[in-house]
Amino acid sequence: DTAVSQTPKYLVTQMGNDKSIKCEQNLGHDTMYWYKQDSKKFLKIMFSYNNKELIINETVPNRFSPKSPDKAHLNLHINSLELGDSAVYFCASSQEVRGTSEQYFGPGTRLTVT
Amino acid sequence: AQSVAQPEDQVNVAEGNPLTVKCTYSVSGNPYLFWYVQYPNRGLQFLLKYITGDNLVKGSYGFEAEFNKSQTSFHLKKPSALVSDSALYFCAVRVSMDSNYQLIWGAGTKLIIKP
C-alpha cells in the first residue's frame, strides 16, 4: 500500500501547455511538500502545506500553482510550460510542520518539456 | 547564511570496507540533521536523523551517523559496505525562515560500492 503516490509518473508535453501533477498520501500526515530535482540532482523545495494551508512558497514562478483540497492531497498545476521546467517533481509528506519528523517521498514525476 | 555541504560528489568504496559520506552544516541555533538515500528512478528514503541526545545515531540498513558539534559535521558511516548501498545520498538540515521550518539539502553524494 503506497504511502505517498504521484500521478503521472512521466509527463512529456510541449512548451506553452498546461499540466497538472497529483499527489496523495495515506499516512495521515498534516504537512505536504513539492520539491523540484533538476538534472544535476539538486533538490529544492517549492511549496509546503500544513492542513491545507500554504506555509512555504519559495521563489517559484507564479505559473506554478499548488492546490490542497484536503490534507491528504496536494496537487501541482503548471501553466505555460517552459523548457526550463523539465525536471523531476517530488511530493512528500511529514507528520508535522516543525521539521523534526522525517519526510516520506513519492516516486516522482519526470516532466519533459519539448 | 544557513547551509549544508557535501564536499564529495562521489565516493568509491570496495565491498566489505567501511564507508563514510561527509556532511557539514551551518545553522543558527540547534541543528536538526537528516540523511536520505535515493536509488535510481526512485524517491528519497529517510535513513536517520539527529535531533538531540547521543551523538551517534543509528538508522536503517546498518547506517549510522556521528554528530560533531565542534566540527559542525554529521558524517554518514557504515562498517561494511554492500554493493546494494550504491545510491545517491543527501544530507539535510532544518532551518527556520520567516517563522516557518524547512529543510535545506546538500548537493548529494554518489556512493559507488565495487564488488
Short mmCIF file of C-alpha atoms in Angstrom, two decimals:
data_model
loop_
_atom_site.label_atom_id
_atom_site.label_comp_id
_atom_site.label_asym_id
_atom_site.label_seq_id
_atom_site.Cartn_x
_atom_site.Cartn_y
_atom_site.Cartn_z
CA ASP A 1 0.00 0.00 0.00
CA THR A 2 1.81 3.07 -1.30
CA ALA A 3 2.33 5.77 1.34
CA VAL A 4 2.84 8.75 -0.99
CA SER A 5 1.70 8.35 -4.56
CA GLN A 6 2.02 10.67 -7.55
CA THR A 7 0.45 10.66 -10.96
CA PRO A 8 1.55 10.63 -13.64
CA LYS A 9 4.99 9.08 -13.34
CA TYR A 10 6.09 10.50 -16.67
CA LEU A 11 4.82 13.61 -18.42
CA VAL A 12 6.00 14.71 -21.85
CA THR A 13 4.50 17.86 -23.23
CA GLN A 14 5.17 20.84 -25.44
CA MET A 15 6.08 24.36 -24.44
CA GLY A 16 3.13 26.53 -23.67
CA ASN A 17 0.88 23.71 -22.48
CA ASP A 18 -0.74 23.49 -19.05
CA LYS A 19 -0.35 20.33 -16.99
CA SER A 20 -1.12 19.01 -13.53
CA ILE A 21 0.55 16.53 -11.22
CA LYS A 22 -1.43 14.88 -8.45
CA CYS A 23 -0.18 13.69 -5.08
CA GLU A 24 -1.89 11.70 -2.35
CA GLN A 25 -0.63 10.44 0.99
CA ASN A 26 -2.35 7.83 3.14
CA LEU A 27 -0.16 8.31 6.20
CA GLY A 28 -2.44 10.74 7.98
CA HIS A 29 0.26 13.40 7.89
CA ASP A 30 -0.52 17.07 8.35
CA THR A 31 2.21 18.52 6.14
CA MET A 32 2.90 18.07 2.45
CA TYR A 33 5.58 19.40 0.13
CA TRP A 34 6.52 19.82 -3.50
CA TYR A 35 10.19 19.58 -4.47
CA LYS A 36 11.94 20.04 -7.77
CA GLN A 37 15.01 17.97 -8.60
CA ASP A 38 16.97 19.22 -11.57
CA SER A 39 19.19 17.31 -13.96
CA LYS A 40 22.16 17.67 -11.59
CA LYS A 41 20.09 16.11 -8.81
CA PHE A 42 19.84 19.35 -6.80
CA LEU A 43 16.75 19.23 -4.65
CA LYS A 44 14.84 22.41 -3.89
CA ILE A 45 11.62 22.95 -2.04
CA MET A 46 8.87 24.71 -3.93
CA PHE A 47 5.86 24.68 -1.62
CA SER A 48 4.77 23.40 1.74
CA TYR A 49 1.23 22.99 3.03
CA ASN A 50 0.05 22.26 6.54
CA ASN A 51 -3.55 21.17 6.98
CA LYS A 52 -4.43 22.61 3.58
CA GLU A 53 -2.83 25.95 4.38
CA LEU A 54 0.12 27.26 2.36
CA ILE A 55 3.14 27.57 4.63
CA ILE A 56 6.12 27.88 2.35
CA ASN A 57 6.12 29.43 -1.08
CA GLU A 58 9.66 29.63 -2.34
CA THR A 59 10.77 31.76 -5.24
CA VAL A 60 8.81 29.86 -7.83
CA PRO A 61 7.25 31.41 -10.97
CA ASN A 62 3.58 32.09 -10.49
CA ARG A 63 2.94 29.73 -13.39
CA PHE A 64 3.17 27.07 -10.67
CA SER A 65 0.09 26.86 -8.52
CA PRO A 66 -0.37 24.28 -5.79
CA LYS A 67 -3.74 23.27 -4.52
CA SER A 68 -4.65 21.22 -1.47
CA PRO A 69 -8.29 20.09 -1.47
CA ASP A 70 -7.75 18.22 1.80
CA LYS A 71 -4.76 17.39 3.92
CA ALA A 72 -4.20 14.08 2.12
CA HIS A 73 -3.85 15.67 -1.30
CA LEU A 74 -1.55 18.26 -2.77
CA ASN A 75 -1.68 18.88 -6.48
CA LEU A 76 0.58 21.00 -8.66
CA HIS A 77 -0.67 22.84 -11.71
CA ILE A 78 1.76 24.39 -14.13
CA ASN A 79 0.71 26.92 -16.74
CA SER A 80 2.53 27.86 -19.93
CA LEU A 81 5.23 25.24 -19.56
CA GLU A 82 8.78 26.21 -20.46
CA LEU A 83 11.83 24.16 -21.37
CA GLY A 84 13.40 25.01 -18.02
CA ASP A 85 10.54 23.34 -16.19
CA SER A 86 11.88 19.95 -17.26
CA ALA A 87 12.82 18.16 -14.05
CA VAL A 88 11.65 15.51 -11.65
CA TYR A 89 8.99 16.75 -9.24
CA PHE A 90 8.64 15.04 -5.90
CA CYS A 91 5.78 15.21 -3.49
CA ALA A 92 6.50 14.46 0.16
CA SER A 93 4.69 14.44 3.47
CA SER A 94 5.62 14.60 7.12
CA GLN A 95 3.78 14.22 10.37
CA GLU A 96 4.19 17.82 11.47
CA VAL A 97 5.32 21.19 10.22
CA ARG A 98 8.16 21.88 12.65
CA GLY A 99 10.63 19.90 10.58
CA THR A 100 11.69 17.41 13.23
CA SER A 101 9.98 14.40 11.70
CA GLU A 102 11.13 12.57 8.61
CA GLN A 103 9.63 13.21 5.24
CA TYR A 104 8.15 10.48 3.08
CA PHE A 105 8.64 10.95 -0.63
CA GLY A 106 6.58 9.90 -3.58
CA PRO A 107 8.18 8.16 -6.57
CA GLY A 108 8.49 11.37 -8.55
CA THR A 109 7.06 12.72 -11.79
CA ARG A 110 9.54 13.17 -14.58
CA LEU A 111 8.40 16.18 -16.61
CA THR A 112 9.90 16.71 -20.04
CA VAL A 113 9.02 19.86 -21.92
CA THR A 114 9.85 19.87 -25.64
CA ALA B 1 23.95 32.13 5.87
CA GLN B 2 22.47 28.78 6.75
CA SER B 3 23.77 25.97 4.57
CA VAL B 4 24.68 22.35 4.26
CA ALA B 5 27.59 20.98 2.28
CA GLN B 6 28.52 17.59 0.97
CA PRO B 7 32.11 18.08 -0.14
CA GLU B 8 32.37 14.92 -2.23
CA ASP B 9 30.44 14.45 -5.45
CA GLN B 10 31.30 10.75 -5.45
CA VAL B 11 32.71 8.22 -3.03
CA ASN B 12 34.08 4.88 -4.18
CA VAL B 13 34.44 2.01 -1.72
CA ALA B 14 35.20 -1.67 -2.11
CA GLU B 15 32.56 -4.07 -0.86
CA GLY B 16 33.18 -5.07 2.74
CA ASN B 17 35.16 -1.94 3.55
CA PRO B 18 33.87 0.80 5.85
CA LEU B 19 32.31 3.82 4.19
CA THR B 20 31.95 7.47 5.14
CA VAL B 21 29.88 10.10 3.37
CA LYS B 22 30.64 13.59 4.64
CA CYS B 23 28.29 16.40 5.56
CA THR B 24 28.94 19.76 7.19
CA TYR B 25 26.41 22.38 8.11
CA SER B 26 25.99 25.98 9.17
CA VAL B 27 22.81 26.93 11.00
CA SER B 28 21.76 29.27 13.75
CA GLY B 29 20.54 27.53 16.86
CA ASN B 30 20.47 23.80 17.47
CA PRO B 31 20.86 21.75 14.31
CA TYR B 32 18.31 19.17 13.26
CA LEU B 33 20.06 16.93 10.75
CA PHE B 34 18.89 14.21 8.37
CA TRP B 35 20.25 11.68 5.93
CA TYR B 36 18.25 10.36 2.98
CA VAL B 37 19.08 7.90 0.23
CA GLN B 38 17.86 7.94 -3.36
CA TYR B 39 18.06 4.86 -5.54
CA PRO B 40 17.87 5.33 -9.33
CA ASN B 41 14.47 6.49 -10.55
CA ARG B 42 13.05 6.45 -7.02
CA GLY B 43 12.01 8.98 -4.43
CA LEU B 44 14.17 9.76 -1.43
CA GLN B 45 14.05 7.46 1.58
CA PHE B 46 14.76 8.52 5.14
CA LEU B 47 17.81 6.88 6.75
CA LEU B 48 18.31 8.61 10.09
CA LYS B 49 18.16 11.89 11.94
CA TYR B 50 19.78 13.77 14.77
CA ILE B 51 17.53 15.93 16.90
CA THR B 52 19.10 15.72 20.33
CA GLY B 53 20.76 13.18 22.59
CA ASP B 54 23.52 10.74 21.69
CA ASN B 55 25.96 11.98 19.10
CA LEU B 56 25.98 8.57 17.39
CA VAL B 57 22.69 7.95 15.64
CA LYS B 58 21.75 4.56 14.22
CA GLY B 59 19.46 4.24 11.24
CA SER B 60 18.17 1.96 8.53
CA TYR B 61 20.18 -0.63 6.59
CA GLY B 62 23.04 -0.63 9.10
CA PHE B 63 23.90 3.03 8.60
CA GLU B 64 24.88 5.35 11.40
CA ALA B 65 25.92 8.98 11.63
CA GLU B 66 28.04 10.90 14.05
CA PHE B 67 27.08 14.39 15.10
CA ASN B 68 30.08 16.55 15.91
CA LYS B 69 29.12 19.97 17.17
CA SER B 70 32.62 21.43 17.27
CA GLN B 71 33.29 20.45 13.67
CA THR B 72 29.69 21.15 12.60
CA SER B 73 29.61 17.81 10.87
CA PHE B 74 27.20 14.91 10.54
CA HIS B 75 29.02 12.21 8.60
CA LEU B 76 27.23 9.07 7.48
CA LYS B 77 29.01 5.79 8.13
CA LYS B 78 28.68 2.07 7.70
CA PRO B 79 31.17 -0.51 8.98
CA SER B 80 30.94 -2.84 5.98
CA ALA B 81 29.67 -1.65 2.60
CA LEU B 82 27.39 -3.68 0.36
CA VAL B 83 27.06 -3.37 -3.39
CA SER B 84 23.38 -2.64 -2.79
CA ASP B 85 24.37 0.51 -0.85
CA SER B 86 25.29 2.14 -4.16
CA ALA B 87 22.98 5.13 -4.46
CA LEU B 88 22.78 8.90 -4.09
CA TYR B 89 22.92 10.17 -0.52
CA PHE B 90 21.58 13.51 0.68
CA CYS B 91 22.25 15.33 3.88
CA ALA B 92 19.70 17.92 5.02
CA VAL B 93 19.39 20.40 7.84
CA ARG B 94 16.31 22.06 9.23
CA VAL B 95 16.32 25.83 9.07
CA SER B 96 13.91 28.47 10.24
CA MET B 97 12.78 31.03 7.71
CA ASP B 98 10.10 33.63 8.37
CA SER B 99 8.84 31.68 11.37
CA ASN B 100 8.47 28.53 9.29
CA TYR B 101 10.68 25.50 9.09
CA GLN B 102 12.07 23.77 6.05
CA LEU B 103 14.91 21.50 5.08
CA ILE B 104 17.80 22.69 3.02
CA TRP B 105 19.58 19.96 1.16
CA GLY B 106 23.14 19.14 0.28
CA ALA B 107 24.02 18.57 -3.35
CA GLY B 108 24.14 14.82 -2.87
CA THR B 109 26.99 12.32 -2.88
CA LYS B 110 27.01 9.40 -5.24
CA LEU B 111 28.20 6.30 -3.43
CA ILE B 112 29.62 3.52 -5.56
CA ILE B 113 30.40 0.20 -3.94
CA LYS B 114 32.56 -2.05 -6.09
CA PRO B 115 32.46 -5.84 -5.72
#
